[in-house]
Tab-separated table of C-alpha atoms in Angstrom:
chain	number	residue	atom	x	y	z
A	28	MET	CA	-31.860	17.850	-39.235
A	29	ALA	CA	-29.647	19.131	-36.727
A	30	LYS	CA	-26.347	16.661	-35.852
A	31	ASP	CA	-26.171	14.334	-33.088
A	32	TYR	CA	-22.460	14.504	-31.799
A	33	TYR	CA	-23.088	11.254	-29.856
A	34	LYS	CA	-24.488	9.620	-32.915
A	35	VAL	CA	-21.947	11.173	-35.053
A	36	LEU	CA	-19.414	9.419	-32.710
A	37	GLY	CA	-21.009	6.183	-32.051
A	38	VAL	CA	-21.497	6.873	-28.050
A	39	GLU	CA	-23.982	6.868	-25.541
A	40	LYS	CA	-24.820	10.362	-23.799
A	41	ASN	CA	-23.335	8.808	-20.588
A	42	ALA	CA	-20.220	7.857	-22.374
A	43	SER	CA	-16.783	8.751	-20.439
A	44	LYS	CA	-14.340	10.906	-22.139
A	45	GLU	CA	-12.311	7.757	-22.401
A	46	ASP	CA	-15.022	6.059	-24.537
A	47	VAL	CA	-15.013	9.415	-26.539
A	48	LYS	CA	-11.470	9.480	-27.556
A	49	LYS	CA	-11.498	5.663	-28.568
A	50	ALA	CA	-14.463	6.277	-30.827
A	51	TYR	CA	-12.747	9.528	-32.070
A	52	LYS	CA	-9.736	7.498	-32.864
A	53	LYS	CA	-11.476	4.905	-34.646
A	54	LEU	CA	-13.240	6.779	-36.639
A	55	ALA	CA	-10.360	9.685	-37.856
A	56	LYS	CA	-8.180	6.697	-38.874
A	57	GLN	CA	-11.356	5.479	-40.806
A	58	PHE	CA	-12.095	8.271	-42.540
A	59	HIS	CA	-9.409	10.395	-42.832
A	60	PRO	CA	-9.187	11.703	-46.519
A	61	ASP	CA	-5.395	10.423	-47.047
A	62	ILE	CA	-6.992	6.868	-46.327
A	63	ASN	CA	-10.742	6.796	-47.429
A	64	LYS	CA	-10.882	7.517	-51.035
A	65	SER	CA	-14.580	7.916	-50.748
A	66	SER	CA	-16.645	11.150	-52.311
A	67	ASP	CA	-17.890	11.502	-48.599
A	68	ALA	CA	-14.841	10.974	-46.701
A	69	THR	CA	-13.709	14.188	-46.432
A	70	GLU	CA	-17.125	15.784	-44.907
A	71	LYS	CA	-17.412	13.097	-42.305
A	72	PHE	CA	-13.519	13.282	-41.468
A	73	LYS	CA	-14.801	17.311	-40.361
A	74	GLU	CA	-17.929	16.171	-38.915
A	75	ILE	CA	-15.984	13.234	-36.261
A	76	ASN	CA	-13.538	16.155	-35.531
A	77	GLU	CA	-16.609	18.414	-34.668
A	78	ALA	CA	-18.217	15.998	-32.506
A	79	ALA	CA	-15.362	15.082	-30.923
A	80	SER	CA	-14.430	18.935	-29.976
A	81	VAL	CA	-17.296	19.357	-28.190
A	82	LEU	CA	-17.846	15.908	-26.720
A	83	GLY	CA	-14.328	15.851	-25.374
A	84	ASP	CA	-14.308	19.102	-23.845
A	85	GLU	CA	-16.345	19.286	-20.386
A	86	GLN	CA	-17.517	22.893	-20.654
A	87	LYS	CA	-18.629	22.595	-24.088
A	88	ARG	CA	-20.345	19.175	-23.459
A	89	SER	CA	-22.241	20.696	-20.891
A	90	GLN	CA	-23.461	23.255	-23.231
A	91	TYR	CA	-24.085	21.234	-25.708
A	92	ASP	CA	-26.296	18.964	-23.675
A	93	GLN	CA	-28.474	21.957	-22.071
A	94	PHE	CA	-29.158	22.952	-25.766
A	95	GLY	CA	-29.867	19.375	-27.137
A	96	ASP	CA	-28.452	19.779	-31.066
A	97	ALA	CA	-25.353	21.107	-32.765
A	98	ASP	CA	-27.340	24.205	-34.260
A	99	ALA	CA	-28.629	25.331	-31.426
A	100	PHE	CA	-25.451	25.010	-29.294
A	101	LYS	CA	-23.370	26.779	-32.355
A	102	LYS	CA	-25.641	29.734	-32.805
A	103	ALA	CA	-25.134	30.348	-28.729
A	104	SER	CA	-21.635	29.652	-28.501
A	105	GLY	CA	-20.768	31.453	-31.495
A	106	GLY	CA	-18.695	28.592	-32.760
A	107	GLN	CA	-18.753	28.001	-36.633
A	108	GLY	CA	-17.201	24.135	-36.659
A	109	PHE	CA	-13.804	23.452	-38.008
A	110	ASP	CA	-12.195	23.108	-41.349
A	111	TYR	CA	-9.767	20.085	-41.820
A	112	SER	CA	-10.236	19.827	-45.508
A	113	ASN	CA	-6.295	21.242	-45.935
A	114	PHE	CA	-5.088	18.692	-43.384
A	115	SER	CA	-3.510	15.505	-44.634
A	116	SER	CA	-1.358	12.484	-42.864
A	117	ARG	CA	1.752	13.903	-43.952
A	118	ASP	CA	1.303	16.864	-41.737
A	119	PHE	CA	1.720	14.774	-38.780
A	120	GLY	CA	4.531	13.232	-39.396
A	121	GLU	CA	5.412	9.261	-39.426
A	122	ASP	CA	4.390	8.796	-35.677
A	123	PHE	CA	0.946	10.956	-35.852
A	124	ASP	CA	-1.586	9.103	-33.734
A	125	PHE	CA	-5.241	10.616	-33.457
A	126	GLY	CA	-5.359	9.517	-29.893
A	127	ASP	CA	-2.248	11.585	-29.311
A	128	ILE	CA	-3.721	14.414	-30.654
A	129	PHE	CA	-7.231	14.061	-28.944
A	130	ASP	CA	-5.223	14.193	-25.591
A	131	MET	CA	-3.226	17.249	-26.828
A	132	PHE	CA	-6.500	19.096	-27.333
A	133	PHE	CA	-8.232	18.204	-24.434
A	134	GLY	CA	-5.870	18.543	-21.707
A	135	GLY	CA	-4.104	14.884	-21.664
A	136	GLY	CA	-1.020	14.216	-23.282
A	137	GLY	CA	1.747	16.478	-22.470
A	138	SER	CA	4.413	15.849	-19.727
A	139	SER	CA	6.098	18.767	-17.531
A	140	PHE	CA	8.872	18.609	-15.212
A	141	SER	CA	9.313	20.742	-12.548
A	142	ARG	CA	13.465	21.349	-12.513
A	143	GLY	CA	14.781	22.120	-8.895
A	144	ASN	CA	11.754	19.896	-7.016
A	145	LYS	CA	14.089	18.290	-4.257
A	146	ASN	CA	11.290	15.568	-4.352
A	147	ASP	CA	12.738	14.821	-7.989
A	148	TYR	CA	15.946	13.994	-6.298
A	149	ARG	CA	15.455	13.133	-2.761
A	150	GLY	CA	16.830	9.379	-2.007
A	151	SER	CA	14.313	6.322	-2.204
A	152	ASP	CA	12.611	5.389	1.442
A	153	LEU	CA	13.494	1.656	2.172
A	154	ARG	CA	11.489	-1.400	4.036
A	155	PHE	CA	12.797	-3.847	6.251
A	156	ASP	CA	11.143	-6.686	8.157
A	157	LEU	CA	12.086	-7.292	11.702
A	158	THR	CA	11.181	-10.742	13.268
A	159	LEU	CA	11.231	-10.092	17.247
A	160	ASP	CA	10.452	-12.918	20.194
A	161	LEU	CA	7.877	-11.948	22.816
A	162	GLN	CA	10.388	-11.491	25.464
A	163	ASP	CA	12.048	-8.556	23.109
A	164	VAL	CA	8.496	-6.913	23.202
A	165	ALA	CA	8.306	-7.292	26.760
A	166	SER	CA	11.471	-5.307	27.688
A	167	GLY	CA	12.440	-3.487	24.543
A	168	VAL	CA	15.549	-4.276	22.766
A	169	GLU	CA	18.383	-3.053	20.355
A	170	LYS	CA	18.671	-5.069	17.090
A	171	THR	CA	21.537	-4.419	14.610
A	172	ILE	CA	19.998	-4.966	10.952
A	173	ILE	CA	22.323	-5.067	7.670
A	174	ILE	CA	20.670	-3.735	4.677
A	175	GLN	CA	21.694	-2.606	1.281
A	176	ARG	CA	21.162	0.733	-0.344
A	177	LEU	CA	22.611	3.409	-2.318
A	178	GLU	CA	25.180	5.546	-0.823
A	179	SER	CA	26.812	9.067	-1.951
A	180	CYS	CA	30.484	8.045	-3.728
A	181	HIS	CA	33.242	9.086	-1.614
A	182	ASP	CA	35.653	9.866	-4.584
A	183	CYS	CA	33.296	12.322	-6.093
A	184	ASN	CA	31.043	13.348	-3.064
A	185	GLY	CA	27.830	12.367	-4.946
A	186	ASN	CA	28.338	14.600	-7.958
A	187	GLY	CA	29.493	12.045	-10.305
A	188	VAL	CA	32.565	14.060	-11.250
A	189	LYS	CA	35.801	14.497	-9.821
A	190	ASP	CA	35.968	17.973	-10.987
A	191	GLU	CA	33.417	20.571	-11.228
A	192	SER	CA	34.671	21.464	-14.404
A	193	ASP	CA	33.622	18.885	-15.947
A	194	ILE	CA	29.769	19.588	-15.290
A	195	VAL	CA	28.435	21.512	-18.239
A	196	ILE	CA	25.277	23.287	-19.181
A	197	CYS	CA	22.838	21.146	-21.564
A	198	GLY	CA	23.017	22.353	-25.111
A	199	ILE	CA	19.559	21.189	-25.882
A	200	CYS	CA	17.581	22.318	-23.360
A	201	LYS	CA	19.990	24.938	-22.098
A	202	GLY	CA	19.939	24.503	-18.399
A	203	SER	CA	16.339	24.156	-17.684
A	204	GLY	CA	15.675	20.582	-17.861
A	205	ARG	CA	12.812	20.922	-20.215
A	206	ALA	CA	12.414	20.592	-23.789
A	207	VAL	CA	9.745	22.206	-25.996
A	208	LYS	CA	8.410	19.866	-29.090
A	209	THR	CA	6.146	21.429	-31.731
A	210	ARG	CA	3.839	19.625	-33.585
A	211	ARG	CA	1.093	20.708	-36.291
A	212	THR	CA	-2.535	18.728	-35.853
A	213	PRO	CA	-5.592	19.150	-37.181
A	214	PHE	CA	-6.829	21.482	-34.503
A	215	GLY	CA	-3.633	23.465	-34.841
A	216	ILE	CA	-0.091	23.867	-33.790
A	217	PHE	CA	0.575	22.608	-30.389
A	218	GLN	CA	3.646	22.923	-27.930
A	219	THR	CA	4.430	20.705	-25.261
A	220	THR	CA	6.982	20.402	-22.767
A	221	SER	CA	8.611	17.207	-21.416
A	222	THR	CA	11.777	16.286	-19.699
A	223	CYS	CA	14.983	16.735	-21.705
A	224	ASP	CA	16.265	13.347	-23.323
A	225	ASN	CA	19.538	14.921	-23.198
A	226	CYS	CA	20.298	15.469	-19.621
A	227	HIS	CA	17.323	13.505	-18.173
A	228	GLY	CA	15.507	16.684	-16.454
A	229	GLU	CA	18.945	17.616	-14.448
A	230	GLY	CA	20.154	20.631	-17.175
A	231	LYS	CA	23.524	19.877	-17.061
A	232	ILE	CA	25.773	17.074	-18.701
A	233	ILE	CA	28.517	15.300	-17.258
A	234	LYS	CA	31.681	15.221	-19.616
A	235	ASN	CA	34.137	13.049	-17.834
A	236	PRO	CA	32.268	10.960	-15.168
A	237	CYS	CA	33.947	9.850	-11.882
A	238	LYS	CA	35.125	6.181	-12.931
A	239	THR	CA	34.349	4.937	-9.359
A	240	CYS	CA	30.547	5.511	-9.663
A	241	ARG	CA	30.372	6.017	-13.580
A	242	GLY	CA	28.836	9.464	-13.120
A	243	LYS	CA	25.721	8.125	-11.179
A	244	GLY	CA	27.194	9.944	-7.635
A	245	ARG	CA	26.085	6.727	-5.751
A	246	LEU	CA	27.049	3.284	-5.213
A	247	GLN	CA	25.310	-0.003	-3.449
A	248	LYS	CA	26.850	-0.868	-0.714
A	249	GLU	CA	25.943	-2.527	2.525
A	250	ALA	CA	25.153	-1.118	6.133
A	251	LYS	CA	24.754	-1.752	9.693
A	252	ILE	CA	22.401	0.048	11.530
A	253	LYS	CA	21.132	-0.203	15.134
A	254	ILE	CA	17.651	-0.010	15.934
A	255	ASN	CA	16.246	0.590	19.211
A	256	ILE	CA	12.918	-1.077	19.477
A	257	PRO	CA	10.340	0.132	22.192
A	258	ALA	CA	8.783	-1.678	24.871
A	259	GLY	CA	5.260	-2.917	23.620
A	260	VAL	CA	5.347	-3.090	20.000
A	261	GLU	CA	2.749	-4.774	18.096
A	262	GLU	CA	2.572	-6.925	15.107
A	263	GLY	CA	2.812	-4.717	11.887
A	264	THR	CA	4.257	-1.759	13.927
A	265	ARG	CA	6.098	0.856	11.447
A	266	LEU	CA	9.138	2.374	12.797
A	267	ARG	CA	10.640	5.229	11.098
A	268	VAL	CA	14.385	5.817	10.938
A	269	THR	CA	15.171	9.085	9.597
A	270	ASP	CA	17.899	9.505	6.927
A	271	GLU	CA	18.806	5.971	6.827
A	272	GLY	CA	17.142	5.331	3.261
A	273	ASP	CA	19.123	5.928	-0.002
A	274	SER	CA	21.448	8.601	-0.224
A	275	GLY	CA	19.690	11.748	-2.628
A	276	ILE	CA	20.758	12.576	-5.860
A	277	ARG	CA	23.951	15.046	-6.207
A	278	GLY	CA	23.659	15.522	-2.488
A	279	TYR	CA	19.996	16.080	-2.019
A	280	GLU	CA	17.683	15.032	0.679
A	281	THR	CA	18.212	11.406	2.137
A	282	GLY	CA	15.498	8.772	2.420
A	283	ASP	CA	13.959	7.058	5.444
A	284	LEU	CA	14.324	3.429	6.298
A	285	TYR	CA	10.769	2.005	7.964
A	286	VAL	CA	11.030	-1.233	9.912
A	287	ILE	CA	8.299	-3.569	9.667
A	288	ILE	CA	7.853	-4.940	13.220
A	289	HIS	CA	6.807	-8.907	13.265
A	290	ILE	CA	6.488	-10.973	16.392
A	291	ARG	CA	7.536	-14.649	16.525
A	292	PRO	CA	4.802	-17.139	17.837
A	293	HIS	CA	5.629	-18.164	21.528
A	294	LYS	CA	5.971	-21.362	23.066
A	295	LEU	CA	3.854	-21.051	25.928
A	296	PHE	CA	1.873	-17.702	25.878
A	297	THR	CA	-0.531	-15.940	22.970
A	298	ARG	CA	-1.142	-12.217	23.219
A	299	ASP	CA	-4.221	-9.905	22.634
A	300	GLY	CA	-3.514	-6.595	22.861
A	301	ASN	CA	-0.979	-5.904	25.925
A	302	ASP	CA	-2.253	-9.014	27.759
A	303	ILE	CA	-1.195	-12.434	27.642
A	304	TYR	CA	-2.473	-15.470	28.100
A	305	MET	CA	-1.456	-19.128	28.892
A	306	GLU	CA	-2.843	-22.610	30.284
A	307	THR	CA	-1.173	-24.729	32.683
A	308	PRO	CA	-2.341	-28.066	34.444
A	309	ILE	CA	-3.121	-29.103	37.705
A	310	SER	CA	-4.166	-32.248	39.575
A	311	PHE	CA	-7.265	-33.250	40.633
A	312	MET	CA	-6.412	-32.774	44.106
A	313	GLN	CA	-5.180	-29.616	43.800
A	314	ALA	CA	-8.183	-28.581	42.252
A	315	VAL	CA	-10.415	-30.175	45.081
A	316	LEU	CA	-8.154	-29.274	48.180
A	317	GLY	CA	-6.214	-26.108	46.617
A	318	ASP	CA	-2.311	-25.300	46.374
A	319	ASN	CA	-0.056	-22.567	45.807
A	320	ILE	CA	1.686	-23.033	42.725
A	321	GLU	CA	4.599	-21.715	40.450
A	322	ILE	CA	3.866	-20.397	37.165
A	323	PRO	CA	6.183	-18.850	34.168
A	324	THR	CA	5.820	-15.046	33.454
A	325	ILE	CA	7.108	-13.167	30.225
A	326	GLU	CA	9.534	-11.718	32.939
A	327	GLY	CA	10.550	-14.962	35.123
A	328	ARG	CA	8.242	-16.837	37.843
A	329	ALA	CA	4.985	-16.139	39.972
A	330	LYS	CA	3.090	-17.645	42.839
A	331	LEU	CA	-0.467	-18.343	42.034
A	332	LYS	CA	-2.854	-19.534	44.285
A	333	ILE	CA	-5.588	-22.187	43.219
A	334	PRO	CA	-8.467	-22.173	45.954
A	335	PRO	CA	-10.079	-25.338	46.843
A	336	GLY	CA	-13.011	-26.758	44.531
A	337	THR	CA	-11.579	-24.763	41.700
A	338	GLN	CA	-13.242	-26.251	38.206
A	339	THR	CA	-11.199	-26.879	35.359
A	340	HIS	CA	-10.947	-23.741	32.605
A	341	THR	CA	-10.955	-21.109	35.524
A	342	VAL	CA	-9.130	-18.422	34.048
A	343	PHE	CA	-7.235	-16.579	37.058
A	344	ARG	CA	-5.641	-12.976	36.255
A	345	LEU	CA	-2.208	-11.562	37.703
A	346	LYS	CA	-2.715	-8.110	37.080
A	347	GLY	CA	0.259	-6.041	35.627
A	348	PHE	CA	1.977	-9.465	34.398
A	349	GLY	CA	1.340	-8.768	30.672
A	350	LEU	CA	3.037	-6.792	28.107
A	351	PRO	CA	3.899	-2.850	28.579
A	352	HIS	CA	1.696	-0.253	26.853
A	353	LEU	CA	3.686	1.028	23.682
A	354	ASN	CA	4.881	4.952	24.891
A	355	ARG	CA	2.853	4.782	27.825
A	356	TYR	CA	2.881	3.487	31.541
A	357	GLY	CA	1.523	0.462	32.860
A	358	LYS	CA	1.161	-3.173	31.455
A	359	GLY	CA	-1.425	-5.724	30.999
A	360	ASP	CA	-2.446	-8.518	32.687
A	361	GLN	CA	-1.512	-12.323	32.378
A	362	ASN	CA	-4.446	-14.704	32.380
A	363	ILE	CA	-3.892	-18.402	33.310
A	364	ARG	CA	-6.527	-20.900	32.339
A	365	VAL	CA	-6.428	-23.885	34.695
A	366	VAL	CA	-7.248	-27.279	33.199
A	367	VAL	CA	-7.875	-30.140	35.522
A	368	LYS	CA	-6.060	-33.584	34.695
A	369	THR	CA	-8.715	-36.137	35.331
A	370	PRO	CA	-6.570	-39.317	37.227
A	371	GLU	CA	-5.838	-42.008	34.872
A	372	ASN	CA	-4.859	-45.650	35.533
A	373	LEU	CA	-6.119	-45.734	39.241
A	374	SER	CA	-5.263	-49.112	41.553
A	375	LYS	CA	-8.028	-50.746	43.068
A	376	LYS	CA	-7.853	-49.050	46.239
A	377	GLN	CA	-7.348	-45.736	44.774
A	378	LYS	CA	-10.949	-46.712	42.719
A	379	GLU	CA	-12.030	-47.983	46.526
A	380	LEU	CA	-11.331	-44.548	47.952
A	381	LEU	CA	-13.074	-42.710	45.328
A	382	GLU	CA	-16.266	-44.481	45.516
A	383	GLN	CA	-16.325	-44.199	48.884
A	384	PHE	CA	-15.929	-40.582	48.808
A	385	ALA	CA	-18.725	-39.752	46.379
A	386	LYS	CA	-21.004	-42.326	48.793
A	387	GLU	CA	-20.171	-40.257	51.727
A	388	SER	CA	-20.721	-36.759	49.526
A	389	GLY	CA	-23.722	-38.008	48.407
A	390	ASP	CA	-21.878	-37.020	44.767
A	391	ASP	CA	-22.430	-40.376	42.421
A	392	ALA	CA	-23.638	-39.458	39.269
A	393	LYS	CA	-25.763	-36.848	40.706
A	394	PRO	CA	-24.958	-34.264	39.049
A	395	HIS	CA	-25.284	-35.748	35.560
A	396	LYS	CA	-29.076	-36.967	36.718
A	397	ASP	CA	-29.906	-33.250	38.219
A	398	PHE	CA	-28.404	-31.469	34.869
A	399	PHE	CA	-30.562	-34.349	32.384
A	400	LYS	CA	-33.735	-33.985	34.870
A	401	LYS	CA	-33.968	-29.899	34.315
A	402	ILE	CA	-33.472	-29.983	30.655
A	403	PHE	CA	-36.511	-33.336	30.367
A	404	ASP	CA	-38.586	-31.041	32.464
A	405	LYS	CA	-38.426	-28.216	29.833
A	406	ILE	CA	-39.477	-30.239	27.275
C-alpha cells in the first residue's frame, strides 16, 4: 500500500509549513535510532524524514498532491527516497535540534548580513510629542525643544579611535563581516552565513578604543532644537525635521526627528477642522429687540449683530475668522451659538409688565397650546 506522507507525519492536508515542521520535530526526536531502540525505529525515522522532505518543500508538496500517493510521486519525480540509517546524533553536535535542520533544509534559518548597506549604520529616527495652544495653531509659532540623542564623539570624530592605525581587519571574517558555519545534517552538509560574532558584522576590530566613547563613536547628549510650526496644524500632525535624530555609526547618515503635534483644549473655543465654535449668552431683551455685541475671536475681538426676534441656539457665522488652512490660502469660519438667558427673580412690577405684554401680543400660552393641538390632531 502506498505511503500517505500526511498520515506519516500525522497532519491534515491543509497543514501549514509550520505545522509540518512541528510534527517532524516531534517524531524525529521520538524515533531517532540513537534514542529509540525498538526494532522498527530506524525504518520509521527514514519514513518521517522522507515525508518531511516532500511536505516541507512547496514545489514537491504540490507535485505530491497531484499524484496522491508516494509511489506515483517517486516515479514521476525520479526520487528514490533518502537513506538516513548511517547518521547518529553524534554527527550533529551537542546543540543539534531537528527544528533547526528543518529550517536549513526547507529555506528558513540561515541569517545573512549585507555589509556596507548604509541602513545598517544609519542613525535611528527619534520622536518628540509637542503640545500647542490653539493660538499657536492660528498664527504658527517657533518652539525650542530639548531632546536626548546619540551624537558623534568629538574626540574621535565618530570612529571610535583616536588613531586610524588602531582599526584592523577582523581575523575571523577577513573583513567581510560574515562568518560561514558548516554543519552535517541528515540531509547532507549545509553551510550557513551569519553576522560575524567577533566584529559584529563591521569587518574591522578596534584595538585601542577611544576613552571618551569607549569605542562606540557616539555619546548620549542633550540637544536644543528650534522647530517651526506652520499655522493650521491639526492634532496628530507629524512634522519631519531631517538630520536631527541619532548620529549614524562611523559617520554614516544621521536619522530624522519626527515631531508629533497635540492641541491643548481651549477654554472658550472648540475646533472642527479649520472652523471654530463657541457659545455666548444674550439677554432676553437683546434677543427680542436685537443688539450689536462684541465677541472674542481667536485673534482678538469682533462685532456681531443680533437681529430682533433671535431664538436661543441660533448659530451665527463670522466668515474667515477661523483657523488657517495648512499649506494653502484661506481660513475657516467662526461659528457663534447664542443662548438666550431667561430672566430670573423678577420683581412684581416686572411680572406685571410681562403679563401685560403677553396679553397685548396674544402670546399667553398660545404657542404651547398650538404645539400640542397639532400633535393631538394626528393621533
